[in-house]
Amino acid sequence: MSVNQQAHTGPPYGQPQPGYQGYQQPAYGGQSLPGAPQAQYGAYNGPMPGYQQPVPPQGYFPSLGFPSKGSPVSLNSDTSSLAPNFIGSLRAPPTSGAPPPPASGASHPSGHVAYSQFEHGDVQNGIPASAAPMQRPPASQPFLPGSAPTPVSQMSTFQQYGPPQASVQQLRNHMAGMTIGCTAASAPPPAGLGYASVPPVSGSFSATGSGLYTPSSGSQGPPLTSVSQGLPLAQPPFPGQTIPTQRLPAQVPGFTPPPPSTGVGPSSYPPTTGAPRPPAMPGPPLPGQTVAGPPSSQPNHVSSPPPPSTMAGLHPGPPMSGLHGPPPPTHPPQPGYQMQQNGSFGQMRGPQPNYGGAYPGAPNYGSPPGPPPPPKRLDPDSIPSPIQVIEDDRNNRGSEPFVTGVRGQVPPLVTTNFLVKDQGNASPRYIRCTSYNIPCTSDMAKQSQVPLAAVIKPLATLPPEETLPYLVDHGESGPVRCNRCKAYMCPFMQFIEGGRRFQCCFCSCVTEVPPHYFQHLDHTGKRVDFYDRPELSLGSYEFLATVDYCKNNKFPSPPAFIFMIDVSYNAVKSGLVRLICEELKSLLDYLPREGNMEESAIRVGFVTYNKVLHFYNVKSSLAQPQMMVVSDVADMFVPLLDGFLVNVNESRTVITSLLDQIPEMFADTRETETVFAPVIQAGLEALKAAECAGKLFIFHTSLPIAEAPGKLKNRDDRKLINTDKEKTLFQPQTSFYNNLAKDCVAQGCCVDLFLFPNQYLDVATLGVVPYQTGGSIYKYAYFQLETDQYRFLNDLRRDVQKEVGFDAVMRVRTSTGIRATDFFGAFYMSNTTDVEMAGLDCDKTITVEFKHDDKLSEDSGALLQCALLYTSCAGQRRLRIHNLSLNCCTQLADLYRNCETDTLINYLAKYAYRGVLSSPVKTVRDALINQCAQILACYRKNCASPSSAGQLILPECMKLLPVYLNCVLKSDVLQPGPEVTTDDRAYIRQLVTSMDVAETNVFFYPRLLPLTKADVDSDSLPAAIRNSEERLSKGDIYLLENGLNIFVWVGVNVQQSLIQNLFGVSSFSQISNALSTLPVLENPFSKKVQSIVDMLQGQRSRYMKLIIVKQEDKLEMLFKHFLVEDKSLSGGASYVDFLCHMHKEIRQLLS
């Protein structure tokens, strides 16, 4: 049996289960879906056949895998004294009567069965449902070594596992033929969506070797604490603490086998003969059950109602589902305070702050005494929690402004609200780096494998409390620059010879100061006008460009916006054409304009099209608009010059008349075919004729199959997934659009594309021009007026109104020693240094990777200067400059202490998403895992204090790297579920490539908020919880957002009054899935939830689709896809499993 296949320990998938009264989970849209793909990393089931089994070292009990010298010991030492901060208490050995719990660090004599505090053979595997739940000790209770917690009698509400621990021989038999690999197994389990009672999803690696995880703060000193294997922690660790993980000694293709483990773990998949299986509960399964069956789509847009046979449409995001340990406490743990001691073989917890207790009404499974349970899985609460890290950063760094005067400071996380004071380095809103302390040599950089990259957002929007970059006008002479490398004047330039010359900080060349720019120096060598000149004292500023910076040496005209509307049958029938025309009447009053201008300088034009193009003359002197048809789409030209691009206010009556007439003119159309390339060509020709840059807003509905240049065929083929030809699905099917994009960039013609597909329309090809011109793509699958219009109109309004620069060129200069070598984002490059964009808006980022070309010095550090030349929306040519200084180090520990994981993940995702264009997806995934394992192995080898190989030690600032990386690996581009469309994947791939760090953070690890815990009297959000199904309570309502969708999940046992207050209906069954907005009701709870949704919408660059999910409803599969710490139905590993897998990879590298 392959580990990638589920062991058949339960009824077939989709078969009604006892607790369900025959309720079979329908697939999304009502049809049954293909079988669920298999787990990425199977559970570890004991040693591999063929491995020599070593004799366990003295003091190790084989099935526990941690030292047992009579008292709990620090795994970092060989002494038998208690570790200074040892957490948890000892329990006395059983005497007589009821067996007390075993000592967490104590051994059992070989051959003796370990007692648990539950009935014989029962595993406490979830939140107890007893009437008297165990009380959690208060966080401030002092820890008294030697005091044993009183055993709590417990009703058995857990799933039972099979027979006694197997012998080594049995384990070998059990493991025969088992492989652990990164590919899905060939034979999927049967299709269907019932809850199957299969072995635990996460952490079912048995304990072999003393696996410990330690977030280390990069110091050379020993970690604060070591925790022995049987002692799970119920709180997120504090820096320097070691945590148990288990190791998987199994083979991954392409790697040498790891060394044999130090102990033999019992199988995690015992046969279930003789162990009664509890009936399935309605609602979230217990932590021992997984949800079997295929995932539902992560549409970019879930259609409402969805068509019967598909699930395209919602924003794909990182998938998941499955279960982990109970939630963490909301208070940050304090060293020296007692951690909650869990039962040795399962979590036993009382109610916790922020979470509901046991599932209400959970049945009790009274089961007869049975064999002892297998060893405990890794407790999800004992591994690094993104929620805790985010919360700690907010508390520590949210109150003080971030002052940028000091070189190489790591900024607060993107999830923290903070103010920036520019004192010579660019704000982190403009530039974030993967590391703020970069290695002095290329050898050191290669050794660490940490990519050196910057995510740059040159036109980022600032909060109202921060000052926009100052505009500096040096008159006809233009900005002062270095003679040799052409870097712009900045705070790091060194003035010499009394201020008459300056030495360039990038290339060290000395340049004369122009006479008009001369100023004396003070006693410190600073110019006396230092604080009067933004370019000398600030990290970010703008210069007014001279005519030398303009095309053909003449100042540009103001840009134009051309609206190009598909009027084929689909667009008219869906009501889309009428909706667009109505909206444009009012939207044209909000075109972007310079701060002090009365009206916008942007001119507008209108085109409609199906198989032919219709141009409109809306000259202000006309009484009625005139239409001109161009049917020769093979040779596109613009039939009119005067009257096509007009000023909105001058031609308002003619424009309004046109927008009233368009829906009527095409109301009875029967034309279903469309063209696409000629539409872009027409807009390009119009801008050329008007000698200006601009933007095309194209509203398009179907695959362009009409006879014309750029005609496409339907090439969607799901059979290519997981083959070497899969990469073709992401590549354009013709080079025609690449050439067209090149022409558009040369003219400054940016394309924004709004897609409304009802079937495949080849986003990979249609997206080439928007992508390479710096434009945006918006996709509304199965567009329906009543549910989708609000979202589409919000996106359109924001897209038309947002700040945008035209005809942009960006160059990144660096100081000697490093250079920019690679670029990611929506742009075009005709050479190796200049990033060209027909348009660049305030949401787009360009990611730049740097490599060493010489040695750096610790004294001088490293400098970056990003210069963006662009035309403003008023037609003004400007230069925006951002400067950043970084530290350089000769010690690896300094590098690891100054990394930023969110930026690292942003870079790695973009690197991987570009990789799928040229390599098989599996190769890309393996490369990602390997690089991260090398990063962590290098830290372990060179920076962490010596400790047992069984410990997983992570750098403090990278402790979330495994959980976030797993989210990237499980995303729809790299691991699609069966219902994710090819268009969805191409769309997400392009979207992520120009996302900023805050957007990728919430996209890969969505934000999950318990709405029922919200304080209706305060402005704050409820505390977020971790993305796992186990954190959800049936009695609560949750909101999950990932930047593209907002899900509101309603548990089956939510109080009727809450349902009434939020949805305006009297019962759970009456809540409608079709809602696209929450009803506005006059009560505090409704207003609070509404304000939370509005706040979240305001933080994102796109209007998020609202989806109501009722527990046990067919849409719940889709929701679970975003619970990223769980195992995903498309085969992605749970966080716990992946952490164990990473540990194994690291150990292989170290050995």
JSON list of C-alpha atoms in Angstrom, two decimals, residues 973-1038:
[
{"chain": "A", "resi": 973, "resn": "VAL", "atom": "CA", "xyz": [-1.15, 27.08, -9.34]},
{"chain": "A", "resi": 974, "resn": "LEU", "atom": "CA", "xyz": [1.18, 24.43, -7.87]},
{"chain": "A", "resi": 975, "resn": "GLN", "atom": "CA", "xyz": [-1.36, 21.86, -6.66]},
{"chain": "A", "resi": 976, "resn": "PRO", "atom": "CA", "xyz": [-4.79, 22.25, -8.19]},
{"chain": "A", "resi": 977, "resn": "GLY", "atom": "CA", "xyz": [-7.85, 20.36, -7.04]},
{"chain": "A", "resi": 978, "resn": "PRO", "atom": "CA", "xyz": [-9.86, 18.56, -9.72]},
{"chain": "A", "resi": 979, "resn": "GLU", "atom": "CA", "xyz": [-12.32, 21.44, -10.07]},
{"chain": "A", "resi": 980, "resn": "VAL", "atom": "CA", "xyz": [-9.84, 24.31, -10.46]},
{"chain": "A", "resi": 981, "resn": "THR", "atom": "CA", "xyz": [-10.03, 25.46, -14.06]},
{"chain": "A", "resi": 982, "resn": "THR", "atom": "CA", "xyz": [-7.04, 26.13, -16.29]},
{"chain": "A", "resi": 983, "resn": "ASP", "atom": "CA", "xyz": [-8.23, 29.76, -16.54]},
{"chain": "A", "resi": 984, "resn": "ASP", "atom": "CA", "xyz": [-8.35, 30.06, -12.75]},
{"chain": "A", "resi": 985, "resn": "ARG", "atom": "CA", "xyz": [-4.74, 28.93, -12.51]},
{"chain": "A", "resi": 986, "resn": "ALA", "atom": "CA", "xyz": [-3.49, 31.26, -15.23]},
{"chain": "A", "resi": 987, "resn": "TYR", "atom": "CA", "xyz": [-5.44, 34.13, -13.65]},
{"chain": "A", "resi": 988, "resn": "ILE", "atom": "CA", "xyz": [-4.02, 33.53, -10.16]},
{"chain": "A", "resi": 989, "resn": "ARG", "atom": "CA", "xyz": [-0.52, 33.11, -11.58]},
{"chain": "A", "resi": 990, "resn": "GLN", "atom": "CA", "xyz": [-0.65, 36.55, -13.17]},
{"chain": "A", "resi": 991, "resn": "LEU", "atom": "CA", "xyz": [-2.36, 38.13, -10.18]},
{"chain": "A", "resi": 992, "resn": "VAL", "atom": "CA", "xyz": [0.21, 36.96, -7.62]},
{"chain": "A", "resi": 993, "resn": "THR", "atom": "CA", "xyz": [3.14, 38.06, -9.79]},
{"chain": "A", "resi": 994, "resn": "SER", "atom": "CA", "xyz": [2.45, 41.74, -9.11]},
{"chain": "A", "resi": 995, "resn": "MET", "atom": "CA", "xyz": [1.05, 41.45, -5.56]},
{"chain": "A", "resi": 996, "resn": "ASP", "atom": "CA", "xyz": [2.69, 43.32, -2.71]},
{"chain": "A", "resi": 997, "resn": "VAL", "atom": "CA", "xyz": [3.81, 41.66, 0.52]},
{"chain": "A", "resi": 998, "resn": "ALA", "atom": "CA", "xyz": [0.59, 42.42, 2.45]},
{"chain": "A", "resi": 999, "resn": "GLU", "atom": "CA", "xyz": [-1.50, 40.87, -0.34]},
{"chain": "A", "resi": 1000, "resn": "THR", "atom": "CA", "xyz": [0.50, 37.66, -0.62]},
{"chain": "A", "resi": 1001, "resn": "ASN", "atom": "CA", "xyz": [0.48, 37.36, 3.18]},
{"chain": "A", "resi": 1002, "resn": "VAL", "atom": "CA", "xyz": [-3.32, 37.21, 3.41]},
{"chain": "A", "resi": 1003, "resn": "PHE", "atom": "CA", "xyz": [-3.69, 35.36, 0.10]},
{"chain": "A", "resi": 1004, "resn": "PHE", "atom": "CA", "xyz": [-1.57, 32.40, 1.17]},
{"chain": "A", "resi": 1005, "resn": "TYR", "atom": "CA", "xyz": [-2.54, 32.46, 4.87]},
{"chain": "A", "resi": 1006, "resn": "PRO", "atom": "CA", "xyz": [-6.09, 33.87, 5.02]},
{"chain": "A", "resi": 1007, "resn": "ARG", "atom": "CA", "xyz": [-7.38, 35.85, 7.99]},
{"chain": "A", "resi": 1008, "resn": "LEU", "atom": "CA", "xyz": [-9.99, 34.00, 10.09]},
{"chain": "A", "resi": 1009, "resn": "LEU", "atom": "CA", "xyz": [-12.04, 36.07, 12.55]},
{"chain": "A", "resi": 1010, "resn": "PRO", "atom": "CA", "xyz": [-14.68, 34.79, 15.03]},
{"chain": "A", "resi": 1011, "resn": "LEU", "atom": "CA", "xyz": [-17.50, 37.31, 14.44]},
{"chain": "A", "resi": 1012, "resn": "THR", "atom": "CA", "xyz": [-19.45, 36.16, 17.48]},
{"chain": "A", "resi": 1013, "resn": "LYS", "atom": "CA", "xyz": [-16.49, 37.23, 19.64]},
{"chain": "A", "resi": 1014, "resn": "ALA", "atom": "CA", "xyz": [-16.51, 40.78, 18.25]},
{"chain": "A", "resi": 1015, "resn": "ASP", "atom": "CA", "xyz": [-17.04, 43.58, 20.79]},
{"chain": "A", "resi": 1016, "resn": "VAL", "atom": "CA", "xyz": [-19.94, 45.59, 19.38]},
{"chain": "A", "resi": 1017, "resn": "ASP", "atom": "CA", "xyz": [-18.90, 48.65, 21.42]},
{"chain": "A", "resi": 1018, "resn": "SER", "atom": "CA", "xyz": [-15.31, 48.92, 20.18]},
{"chain": "A", "resi": 1019, "resn": "ASP", "atom": "CA", "xyz": [-13.77, 49.71, 16.79]},
{"chain": "A", "resi": 1020, "resn": "SER", "atom": "CA", "xyz": [-11.31, 46.85, 16.94]},
{"chain": "A", "resi": 1021, "resn": "LEU", "atom": "CA", "xyz": [-11.48, 43.54, 15.09]},
{"chain": "A", "resi": 1022, "resn": "PRO", "atom": "CA", "xyz": [-11.96, 40.32, 17.08]},
{"chain": "A", "resi": 1023, "resn": "ALA", "atom": "CA", "xyz": [-8.70, 38.42, 17.65]},
{"chain": "A", "resi": 1024, "resn": "ALA", "atom": "CA", "xyz": [-7.89, 36.24, 14.63]},
{"chain": "A", "resi": 1025, "resn": "ILE", "atom": "CA", "xyz": [-7.61, 32.47, 15.01]},
{"chain": "A", "resi": 1026, "resn": "ARG", "atom": "CA", "xyz": [-5.56, 29.85, 13.20]},
{"chain": "A", "resi": 1027, "resn": "ASN", "atom": "CA", "xyz": [-6.69, 28.45, 9.85]},
{"chain": "A", "resi": 1028, "resn": "SER", "atom": "CA", "xyz": [-7.80, 25.01, 10.88]},
{"chain": "A", "resi": 1029, "resn": "GLU", "atom": "CA", "xyz": [-11.19, 23.33, 11.02]},
{"chain": "A", "resi": 1030, "resn": "GLU", "atom": "CA", "xyz": [-10.42, 22.26, 14.57]},
{"chain": "A", "resi": 1031, "resn": "ARG", "atom": "CA", "xyz": [-10.59, 25.90, 15.66]},
{"chain": "A", "resi": 1032, "resn": "LEU", "atom": "CA", "xyz": [-14.20, 26.27, 14.54]},
{"chain": "A", "resi": 1033, "resn": "SER", "atom": "CA", "xyz": [-17.09, 25.87, 16.95]},
{"chain": "A", "resi": 1034, "resn": "LYS", "atom": "CA", "xyz": [-20.58, 24.89, 15.81]},
{"chain": "A", "resi": 1035, "resn": "GLY", "atom": "CA", "xyz": [-22.07, 27.66, 17.90]},
{"chain": "A", "resi": 1036, "resn": "ASP", "atom": "CA", "xyz": [-20.17, 30.52, 16.26]},
{"chain": "A", "resi": 1037, "resn": "ILE", "atom": "CA", "xyz": [-20.03, 32.56, 13.06]},
{"chain": "A", "resi": 1038, "resn": "TYR", "atom": "CA", "xyz": [-16.63, 33.16, 11.42]}
]
